[in-house]
Coordinates of C-alpha atoms in Angstrom, one line a residue:
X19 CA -51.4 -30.7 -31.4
X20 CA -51.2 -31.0 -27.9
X21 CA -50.6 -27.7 -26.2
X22 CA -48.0 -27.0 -23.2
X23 CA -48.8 -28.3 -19.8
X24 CA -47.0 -25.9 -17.7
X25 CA -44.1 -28.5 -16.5
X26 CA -40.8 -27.7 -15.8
X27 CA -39.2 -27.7 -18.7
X28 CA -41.8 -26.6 -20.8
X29 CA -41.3 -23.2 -23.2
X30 CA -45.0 -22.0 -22.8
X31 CA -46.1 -19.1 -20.8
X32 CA -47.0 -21.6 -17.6
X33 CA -43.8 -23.2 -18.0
X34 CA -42.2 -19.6 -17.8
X35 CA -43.8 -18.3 -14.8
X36 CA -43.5 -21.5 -12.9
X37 CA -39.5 -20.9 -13.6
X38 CA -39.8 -17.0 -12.4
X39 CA -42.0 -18.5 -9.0
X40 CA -39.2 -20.6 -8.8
X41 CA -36.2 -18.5 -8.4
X42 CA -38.0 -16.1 -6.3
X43 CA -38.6 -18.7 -3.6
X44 CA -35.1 -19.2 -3.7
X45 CA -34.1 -16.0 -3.5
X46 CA -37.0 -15.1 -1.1
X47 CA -36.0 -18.1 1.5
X48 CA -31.8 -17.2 1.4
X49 CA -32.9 -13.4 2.2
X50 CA -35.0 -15.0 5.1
X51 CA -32.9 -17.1 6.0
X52 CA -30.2 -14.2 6.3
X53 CA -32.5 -11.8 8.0
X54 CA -33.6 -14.5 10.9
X55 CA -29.9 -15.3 11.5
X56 CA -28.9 -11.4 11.2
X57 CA -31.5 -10.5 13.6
X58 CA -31.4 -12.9 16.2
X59 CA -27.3 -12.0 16.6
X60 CA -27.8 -8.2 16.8
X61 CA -30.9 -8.8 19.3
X62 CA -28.4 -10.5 21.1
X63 CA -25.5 -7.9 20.2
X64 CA -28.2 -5.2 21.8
X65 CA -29.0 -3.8 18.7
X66 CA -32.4 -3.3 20.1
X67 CA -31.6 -0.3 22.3
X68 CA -30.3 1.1 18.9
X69 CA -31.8 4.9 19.2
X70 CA -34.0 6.4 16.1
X71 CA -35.2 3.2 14.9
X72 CA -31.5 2.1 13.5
X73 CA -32.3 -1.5 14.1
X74 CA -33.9 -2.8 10.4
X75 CA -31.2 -0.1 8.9
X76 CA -28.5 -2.1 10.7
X77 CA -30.0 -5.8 10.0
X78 CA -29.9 -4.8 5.9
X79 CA -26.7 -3.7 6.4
X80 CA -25.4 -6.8 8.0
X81 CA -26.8 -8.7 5.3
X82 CA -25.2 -6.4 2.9
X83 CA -22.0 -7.6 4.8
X84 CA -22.2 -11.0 4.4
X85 CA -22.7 -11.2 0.8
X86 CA -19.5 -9.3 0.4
X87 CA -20.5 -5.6 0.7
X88 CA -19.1 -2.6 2.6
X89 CA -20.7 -0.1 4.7
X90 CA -19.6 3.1 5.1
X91 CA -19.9 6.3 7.9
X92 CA -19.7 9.6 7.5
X93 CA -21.1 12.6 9.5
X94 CA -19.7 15.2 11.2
X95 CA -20.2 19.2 12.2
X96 CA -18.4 20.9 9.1
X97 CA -15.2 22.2 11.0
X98 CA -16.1 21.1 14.4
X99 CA -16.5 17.5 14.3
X100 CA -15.4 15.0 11.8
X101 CA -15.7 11.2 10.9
X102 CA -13.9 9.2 8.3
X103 CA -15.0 4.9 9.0
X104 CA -15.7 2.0 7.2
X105 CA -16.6 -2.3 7.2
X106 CA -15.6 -4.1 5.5
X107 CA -15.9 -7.9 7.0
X108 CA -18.5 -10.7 6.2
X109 CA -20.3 -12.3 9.4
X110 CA -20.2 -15.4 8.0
X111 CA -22.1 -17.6 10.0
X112 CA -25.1 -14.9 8.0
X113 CA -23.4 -16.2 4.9
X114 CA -23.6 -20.2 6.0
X115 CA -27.4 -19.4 6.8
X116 CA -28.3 -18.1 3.2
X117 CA -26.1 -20.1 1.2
X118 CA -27.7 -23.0 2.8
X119 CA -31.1 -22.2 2.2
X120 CA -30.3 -21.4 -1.4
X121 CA -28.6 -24.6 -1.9
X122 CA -31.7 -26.7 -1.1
X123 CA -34.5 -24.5 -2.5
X124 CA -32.5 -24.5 -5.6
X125 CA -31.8 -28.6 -5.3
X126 CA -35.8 -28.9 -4.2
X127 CA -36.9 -28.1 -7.1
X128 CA -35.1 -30.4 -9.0
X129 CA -35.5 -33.4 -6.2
X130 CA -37.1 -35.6 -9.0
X131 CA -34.5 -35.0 -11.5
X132 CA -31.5 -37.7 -12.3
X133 CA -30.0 -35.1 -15.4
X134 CA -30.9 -31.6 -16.7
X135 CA -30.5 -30.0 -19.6
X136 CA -27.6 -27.1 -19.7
X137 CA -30.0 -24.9 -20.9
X138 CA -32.7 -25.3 -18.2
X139 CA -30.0 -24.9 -15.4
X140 CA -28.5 -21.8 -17.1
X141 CA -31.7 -20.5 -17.3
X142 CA -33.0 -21.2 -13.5
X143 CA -29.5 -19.2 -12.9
X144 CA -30.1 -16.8 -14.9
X145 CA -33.9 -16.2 -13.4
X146 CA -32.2 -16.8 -9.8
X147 CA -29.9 -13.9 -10.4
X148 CA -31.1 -11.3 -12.1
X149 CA -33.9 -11.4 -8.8
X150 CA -31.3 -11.4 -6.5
X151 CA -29.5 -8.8 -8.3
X152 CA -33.1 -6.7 -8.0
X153 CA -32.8 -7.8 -3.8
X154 CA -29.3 -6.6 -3.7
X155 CA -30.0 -3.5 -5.0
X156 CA -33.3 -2.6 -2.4
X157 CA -31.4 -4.2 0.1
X158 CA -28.1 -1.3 -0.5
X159 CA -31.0 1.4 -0.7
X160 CA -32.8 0.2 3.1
X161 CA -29.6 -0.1 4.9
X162 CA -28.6 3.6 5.8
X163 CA -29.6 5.4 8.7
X164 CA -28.0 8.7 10.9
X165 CA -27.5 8.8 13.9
X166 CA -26.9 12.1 17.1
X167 CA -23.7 11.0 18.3
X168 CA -23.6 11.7 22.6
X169 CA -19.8 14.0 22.9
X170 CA -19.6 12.7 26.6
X171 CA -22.3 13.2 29.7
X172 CA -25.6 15.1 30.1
X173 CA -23.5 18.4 30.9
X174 CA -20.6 18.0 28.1
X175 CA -23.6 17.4 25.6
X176 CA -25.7 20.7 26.7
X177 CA -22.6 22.5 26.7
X178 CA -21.9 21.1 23.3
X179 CA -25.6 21.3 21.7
X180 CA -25.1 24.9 23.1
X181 CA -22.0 25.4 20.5
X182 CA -23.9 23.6 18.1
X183 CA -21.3 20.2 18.5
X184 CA -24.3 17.6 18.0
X185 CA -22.6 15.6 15.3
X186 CA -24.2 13.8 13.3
X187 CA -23.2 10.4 12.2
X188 CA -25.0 8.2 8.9
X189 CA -24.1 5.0 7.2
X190 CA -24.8 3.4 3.9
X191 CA -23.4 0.4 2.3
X192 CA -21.8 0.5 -0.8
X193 CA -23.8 0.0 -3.5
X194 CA -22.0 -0.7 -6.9
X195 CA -19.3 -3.6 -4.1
X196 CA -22.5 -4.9 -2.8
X197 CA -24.2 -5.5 -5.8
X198 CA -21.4 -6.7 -7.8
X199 CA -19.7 -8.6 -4.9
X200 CA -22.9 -10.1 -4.2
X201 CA -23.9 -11.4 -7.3
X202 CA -20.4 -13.0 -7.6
X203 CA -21.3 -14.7 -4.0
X204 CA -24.2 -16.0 -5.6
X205 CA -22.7 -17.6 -8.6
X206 CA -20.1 -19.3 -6.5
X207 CA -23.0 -20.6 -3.8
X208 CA -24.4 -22.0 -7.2
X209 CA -21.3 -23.0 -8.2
X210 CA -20.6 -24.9 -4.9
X211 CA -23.8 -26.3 -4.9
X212 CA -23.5 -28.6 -8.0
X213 CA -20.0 -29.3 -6.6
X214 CA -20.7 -30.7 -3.5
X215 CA -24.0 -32.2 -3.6
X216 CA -24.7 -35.6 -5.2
X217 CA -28.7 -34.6 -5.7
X218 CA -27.7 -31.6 -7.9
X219 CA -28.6 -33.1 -11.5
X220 CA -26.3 -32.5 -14.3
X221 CA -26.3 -32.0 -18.0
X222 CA -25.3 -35.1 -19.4
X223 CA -22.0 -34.0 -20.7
X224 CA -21.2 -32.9 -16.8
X225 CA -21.9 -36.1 -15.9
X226 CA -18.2 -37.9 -16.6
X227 CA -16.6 -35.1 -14.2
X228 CA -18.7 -35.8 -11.2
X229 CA -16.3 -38.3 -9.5
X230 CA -13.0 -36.0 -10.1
X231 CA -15.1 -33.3 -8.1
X232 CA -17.8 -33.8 -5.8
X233 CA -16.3 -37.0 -3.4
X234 CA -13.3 -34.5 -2.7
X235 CA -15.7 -31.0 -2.3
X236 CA -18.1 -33.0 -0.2
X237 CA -15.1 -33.9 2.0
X238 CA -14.2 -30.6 2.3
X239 CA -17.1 -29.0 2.8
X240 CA -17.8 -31.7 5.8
X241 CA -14.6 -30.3 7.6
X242 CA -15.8 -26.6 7.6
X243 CA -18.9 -28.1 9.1
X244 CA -16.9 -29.8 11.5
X245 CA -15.3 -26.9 12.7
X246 CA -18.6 -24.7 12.7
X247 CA -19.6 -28.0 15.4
X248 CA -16.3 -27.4 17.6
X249 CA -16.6 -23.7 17.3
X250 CA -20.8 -23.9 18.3
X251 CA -20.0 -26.2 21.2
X252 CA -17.0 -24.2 22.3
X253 CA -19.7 -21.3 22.1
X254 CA -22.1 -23.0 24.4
X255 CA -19.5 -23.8 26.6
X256 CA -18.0 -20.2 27.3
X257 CA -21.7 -19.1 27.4
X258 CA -22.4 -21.5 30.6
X259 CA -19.3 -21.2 32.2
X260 CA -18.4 -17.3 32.2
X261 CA -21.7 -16.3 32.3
X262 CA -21.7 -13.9 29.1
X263 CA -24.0 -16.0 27.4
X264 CA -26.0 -12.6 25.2
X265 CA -22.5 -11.5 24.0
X266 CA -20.5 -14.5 23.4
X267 CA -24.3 -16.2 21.6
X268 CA -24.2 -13.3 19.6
X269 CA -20.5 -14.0 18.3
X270 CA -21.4 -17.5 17.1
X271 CA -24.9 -16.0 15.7
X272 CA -23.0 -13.5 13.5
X273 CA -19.2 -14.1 13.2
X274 CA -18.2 -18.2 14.3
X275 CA -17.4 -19.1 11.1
X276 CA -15.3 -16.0 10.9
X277 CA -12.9 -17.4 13.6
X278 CA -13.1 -21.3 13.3
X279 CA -11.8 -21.2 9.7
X280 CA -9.2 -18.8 10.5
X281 CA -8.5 -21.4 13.4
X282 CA -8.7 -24.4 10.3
X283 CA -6.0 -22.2 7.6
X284 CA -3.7 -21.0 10.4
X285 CA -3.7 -24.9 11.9
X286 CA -2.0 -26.1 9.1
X287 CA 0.6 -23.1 8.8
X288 CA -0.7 -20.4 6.6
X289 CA 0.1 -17.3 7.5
X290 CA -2.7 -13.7 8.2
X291 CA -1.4 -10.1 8.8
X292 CA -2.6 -7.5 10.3
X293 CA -3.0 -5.5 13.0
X294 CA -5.4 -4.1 15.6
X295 CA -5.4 -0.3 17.3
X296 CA -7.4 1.3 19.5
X297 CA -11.0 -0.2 21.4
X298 CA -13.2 -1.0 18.8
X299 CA -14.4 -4.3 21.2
X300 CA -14.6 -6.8 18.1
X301 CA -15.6 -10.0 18.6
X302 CA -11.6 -11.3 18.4
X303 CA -10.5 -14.1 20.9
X304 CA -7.7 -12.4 23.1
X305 CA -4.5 -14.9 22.0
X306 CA -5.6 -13.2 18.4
X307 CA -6.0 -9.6 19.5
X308 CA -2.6 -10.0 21.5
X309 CA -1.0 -11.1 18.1
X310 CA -2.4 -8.3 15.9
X311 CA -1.3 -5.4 17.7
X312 CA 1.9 -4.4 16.2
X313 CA 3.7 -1.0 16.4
X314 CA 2.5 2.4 14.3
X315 CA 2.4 1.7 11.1
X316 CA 3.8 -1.9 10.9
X317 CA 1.8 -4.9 10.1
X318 CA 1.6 -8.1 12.5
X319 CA 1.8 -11.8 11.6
X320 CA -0.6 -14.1 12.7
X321 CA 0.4 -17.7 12.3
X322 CA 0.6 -20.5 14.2
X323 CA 4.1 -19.7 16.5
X324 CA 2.6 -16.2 17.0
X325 CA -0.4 -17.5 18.3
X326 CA 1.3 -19.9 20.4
X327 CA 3.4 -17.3 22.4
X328 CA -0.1 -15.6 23.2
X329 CA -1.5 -19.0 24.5
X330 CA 0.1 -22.4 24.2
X331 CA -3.2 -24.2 23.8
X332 CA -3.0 -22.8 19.6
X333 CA -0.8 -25.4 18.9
X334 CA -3.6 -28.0 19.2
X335 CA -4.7 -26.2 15.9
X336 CA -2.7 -28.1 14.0
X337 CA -3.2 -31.9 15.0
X338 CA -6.8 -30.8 14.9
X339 CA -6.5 -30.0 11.3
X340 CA -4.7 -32.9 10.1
X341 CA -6.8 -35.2 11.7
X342 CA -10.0 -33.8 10.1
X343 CA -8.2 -33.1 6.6
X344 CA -7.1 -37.1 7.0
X345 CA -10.3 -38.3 7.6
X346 CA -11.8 -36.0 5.1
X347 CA -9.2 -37.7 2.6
X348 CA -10.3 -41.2 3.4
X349 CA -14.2 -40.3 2.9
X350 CA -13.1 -39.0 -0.5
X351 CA -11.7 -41.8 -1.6
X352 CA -13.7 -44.4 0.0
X353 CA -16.9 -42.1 -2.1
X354 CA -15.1 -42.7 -5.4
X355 CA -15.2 -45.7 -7.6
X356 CA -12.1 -48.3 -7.2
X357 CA -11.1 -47.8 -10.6
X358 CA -9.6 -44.2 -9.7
X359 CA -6.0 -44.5 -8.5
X360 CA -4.3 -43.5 -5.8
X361 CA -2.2 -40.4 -7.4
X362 CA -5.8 -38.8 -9.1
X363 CA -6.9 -39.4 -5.3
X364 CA -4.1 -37.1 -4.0
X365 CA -4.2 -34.7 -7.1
X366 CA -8.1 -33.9 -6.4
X367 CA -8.1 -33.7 -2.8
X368 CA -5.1 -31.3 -3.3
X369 CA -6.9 -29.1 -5.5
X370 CA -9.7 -29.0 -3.6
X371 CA -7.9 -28.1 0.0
X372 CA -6.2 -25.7 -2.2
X373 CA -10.0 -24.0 -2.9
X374 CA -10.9 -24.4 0.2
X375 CA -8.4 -22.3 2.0
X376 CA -8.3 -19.8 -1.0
X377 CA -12.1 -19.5 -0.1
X378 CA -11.3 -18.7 3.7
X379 CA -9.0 -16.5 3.0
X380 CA -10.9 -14.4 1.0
X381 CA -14.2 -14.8 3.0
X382 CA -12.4 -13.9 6.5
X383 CA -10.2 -10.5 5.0
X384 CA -11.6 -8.1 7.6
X385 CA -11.0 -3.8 7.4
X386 CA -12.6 -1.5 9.5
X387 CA -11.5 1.7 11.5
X388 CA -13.4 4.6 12.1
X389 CA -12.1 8.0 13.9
X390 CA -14.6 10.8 15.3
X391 CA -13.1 14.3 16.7
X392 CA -14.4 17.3 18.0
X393 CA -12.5 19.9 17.8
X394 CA -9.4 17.1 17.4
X395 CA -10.4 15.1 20.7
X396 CA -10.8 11.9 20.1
X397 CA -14.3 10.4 20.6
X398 CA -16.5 7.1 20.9
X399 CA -18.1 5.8 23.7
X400 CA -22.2 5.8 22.7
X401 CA -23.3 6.5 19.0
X402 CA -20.7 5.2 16.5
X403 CA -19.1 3.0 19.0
X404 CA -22.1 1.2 19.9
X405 CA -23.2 1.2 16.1
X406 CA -19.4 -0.8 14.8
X407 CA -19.7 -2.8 17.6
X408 CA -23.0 -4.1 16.4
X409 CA -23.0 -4.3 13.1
X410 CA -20.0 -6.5 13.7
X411 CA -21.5 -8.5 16.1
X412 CA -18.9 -7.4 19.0
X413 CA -19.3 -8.9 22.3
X414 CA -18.9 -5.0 24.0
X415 CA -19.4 -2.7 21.5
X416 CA -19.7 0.2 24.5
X417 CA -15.9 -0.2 24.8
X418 CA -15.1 1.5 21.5
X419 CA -12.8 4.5 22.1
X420 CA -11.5 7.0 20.0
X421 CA -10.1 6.3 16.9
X422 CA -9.8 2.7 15.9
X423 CA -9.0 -0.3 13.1
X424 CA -8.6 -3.7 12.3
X425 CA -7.0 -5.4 9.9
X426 CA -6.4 -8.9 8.6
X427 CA -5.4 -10.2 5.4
X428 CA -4.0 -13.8 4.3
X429 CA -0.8 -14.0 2.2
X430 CA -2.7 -16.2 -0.4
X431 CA 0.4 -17.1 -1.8
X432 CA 1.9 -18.9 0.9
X433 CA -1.3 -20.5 2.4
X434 CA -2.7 -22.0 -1.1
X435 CA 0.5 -23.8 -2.0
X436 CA 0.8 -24.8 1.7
X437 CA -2.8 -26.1 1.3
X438 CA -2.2 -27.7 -1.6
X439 CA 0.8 -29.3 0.2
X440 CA -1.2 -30.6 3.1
X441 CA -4.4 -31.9 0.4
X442 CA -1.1 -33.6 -1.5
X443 CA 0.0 -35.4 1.8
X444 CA -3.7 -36.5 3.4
X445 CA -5.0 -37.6 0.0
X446 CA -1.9 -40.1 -0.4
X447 CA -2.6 -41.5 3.3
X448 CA -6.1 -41.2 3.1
X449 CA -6.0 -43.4 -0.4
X450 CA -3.9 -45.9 1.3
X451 CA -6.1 -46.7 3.8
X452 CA -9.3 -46.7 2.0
X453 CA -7.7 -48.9 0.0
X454 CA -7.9 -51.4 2.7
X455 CA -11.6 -51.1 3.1
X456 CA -14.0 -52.3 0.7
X457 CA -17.1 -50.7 -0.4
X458 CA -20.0 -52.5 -0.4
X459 CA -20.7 -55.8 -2.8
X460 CA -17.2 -55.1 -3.7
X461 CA -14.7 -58.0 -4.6
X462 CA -10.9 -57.2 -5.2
X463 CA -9.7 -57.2 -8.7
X464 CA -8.1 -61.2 -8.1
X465 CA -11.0 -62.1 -6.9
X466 CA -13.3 -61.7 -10.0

């Protein structure tokens, strides 16, 4: 009997290993691709004039925070000085950057593939993440570090090192958020994968349910690209013409997709809330910060009026958004076959803006504060400052101040529906008119 040859798909022990190569390169190339991305924004952040060698402490850590972890602080000088922080906020354009990568190393290896078997793609997945679940957890271990946090100049510090006030300040990521969070971010850049991409082969029982899915999620996934383009050339253009290039390269390096999606939910209507206190120096455009800060202990609403009384140039959000969402309609239905009608068009493209927007909102939810006393005066300029303004990719992280937070949130259950709404409304109009196109070597049903 002939003996296994070691292809893919094969049971025997070549076959096996081949699959555990495989699913490290993939998770090998996302971390990569994560790191390079990571690094490259804090460079530019100045994360290299990080004291103590804090720099690959703070690059884990950011990649901790765009897979959906937290990092935490904590320090302090028992009854002297005291620290109570936390991030919790995914630089997404990090998150972009490895769920690329993953996507094609994972669709690479099946390039010559028109179906798969269920159980050979469950079992890629499986291999896929119980490595990265191994990566998450070395990853959670490297990113923690301490820091001596300067009290204020050469003479306050001596006088204070002489009282034995040289606070120290350390951070760690969460562990059990990180790894659980990001093995759920895997799944769904799995997930997403298979969704959008017409090369991802399918078990032959999938195979009836690709054309209710992928034309609308490929649609949909080409208008978050479209913003990422508007938001990079937007990025470029601030960088040449204020002359911050380092600071404001470093926003689009680590947070752009942070703010053009929030641009994309809150130009069609939905609703964030929040609020911002203090000088933490975060990376937030200044129409946004204006309509954040709310009084003591109340919460702010971001939306599209609010935004407007800030800057009048918001409202441009929402023609923006219809136009792309219209057009992103029409490509949907123009990818589908003719025999699907025009209320499934609407329906799907519904469903999917509805995901979409339910995505965003969870993936730009941002929370982080942090407060350092001595002796109950406030504190932050150097040290901890510098350190949130980093890891969160600020473009002046030296202007954090005292005690500090941020906060935004979406109301999920006014943006989704509203989503749904607008998906309901483009598909119709984006049916209609590819309706009037043909595709290719197509004649109309009279014709035939």
């Amino acid at each position: 009997m002939r003996q296994p040859t070691g292809a893919a798909g094969t049971t025997g022990p070549p076959g096996i290993l081949r699959g555990w190569f495989d699913a490290l390169a993939v998770v090998l190339a996302g971390l990569a691709a994560m790191a390079a991305v990571a690094a490259l924004g804090l460079w530019l952040a100045g994360a290299d004039d990080l004291p103590e060698g804090g720099f690959p402490s703070v690059l884990a850590a950011t990649v901790a925070l765009a897979v959906g972890g937290s990092v935490e602080l904590d320090g302090g000088e028992g009854d002297f000085a005291s620290l109570g922080a936390g991030i919790s906020a995914m630089p997404l354009s990090v998150s972009v950057a490895g769920a690329v990568v993953i996507s094609e190393v994972f669709l690479r290896q099946l390039r010559h593939r028109a179906v798969a078997g269920g159980a050979e793609l469950l079992g890629r997945a499986a291999r896929t993440a119980l490595l990265w679940l191994l990566a998450l957890v070395l990853l959670a271990l490297g990113a923690k570090h301490t820091f001596t946090v300067r009290i204020g100049p050469d003479l306050v510090q001596s006088i204070g090192s002489a009282l034995g006030l040289t606070p120290e300040v350390g951070f760690h990521v969460d562990t059990p958020s990180t790894v659980g969070i990001g093995f759920a971010w895997l799944l769904l850049v799995l997930a997403a994968t298979f969704a959008v991409s017409r090369r991802a082969p399918l078990p032959p029982a999938l195979l009836r349910h690709q054309l209710a899915v992928r034309p609308a999620a490929f649609a949909l996934w080409l208008v978050l690209l479209a913003y990422l383009a508007i938001g990079a050339a937007a990025g470029v253009i601030t960088a040449i013409v204020h002359g911050n290039a380092r600071q404001t390269l470093a926003v689009v390096l680590l947070a752009l997709p942070d703010l053009v999606w929030l641009a994309f939910g809150l130009g069609l209507g939905a609703p964030w809330r929040g609020h911002l206190t203090g000088g933490l120096g975060l990376p937030v455009p200044k129409p946004l910060s204006d309509a954040l800060h709310a009084p003591e202990g109340q919460q702010a609403t971001v939306n599209l009026g609010t935004l407007t009384d800030q800057d009048t140039a918001a409202w441009w959000l929402l023609p923006l958004a219809a136009a792309l969402l219209l057009a992103a309609a029409f490509l949907a239905a123009h990818r589908s076959p003719p025999t699907v009608r025009l209320w499934q068009h609407a329906v799907r493209f519904a469903l999917a803006t509805a995901v979409a927007v339910l995505l965003i909102g969870l993936w730009t939810r941002m929370d982080a504060q942090y407060g350092l006393s001595v002796l109950g005066v406030g504190l932050g300029k150097g040290g901890l400052g510098d350190l949130l303004g980093t890891v969160l990719g600020t473009d002046n992280p030296a202007a954090a101040f005292g005690n500090g937070s941020l906060t935004l949130r979406p109301s999920l259950p006014i943006a989704v529906p509203l989503a749904a709404a607008w998906g309901l409304t483009t598909g119709t109009l984006g049916a209609l008119l590819a309706s009037r196109t043909r595709h290719k070597g197509e004649v109309a049903e009279g014709e035939r």
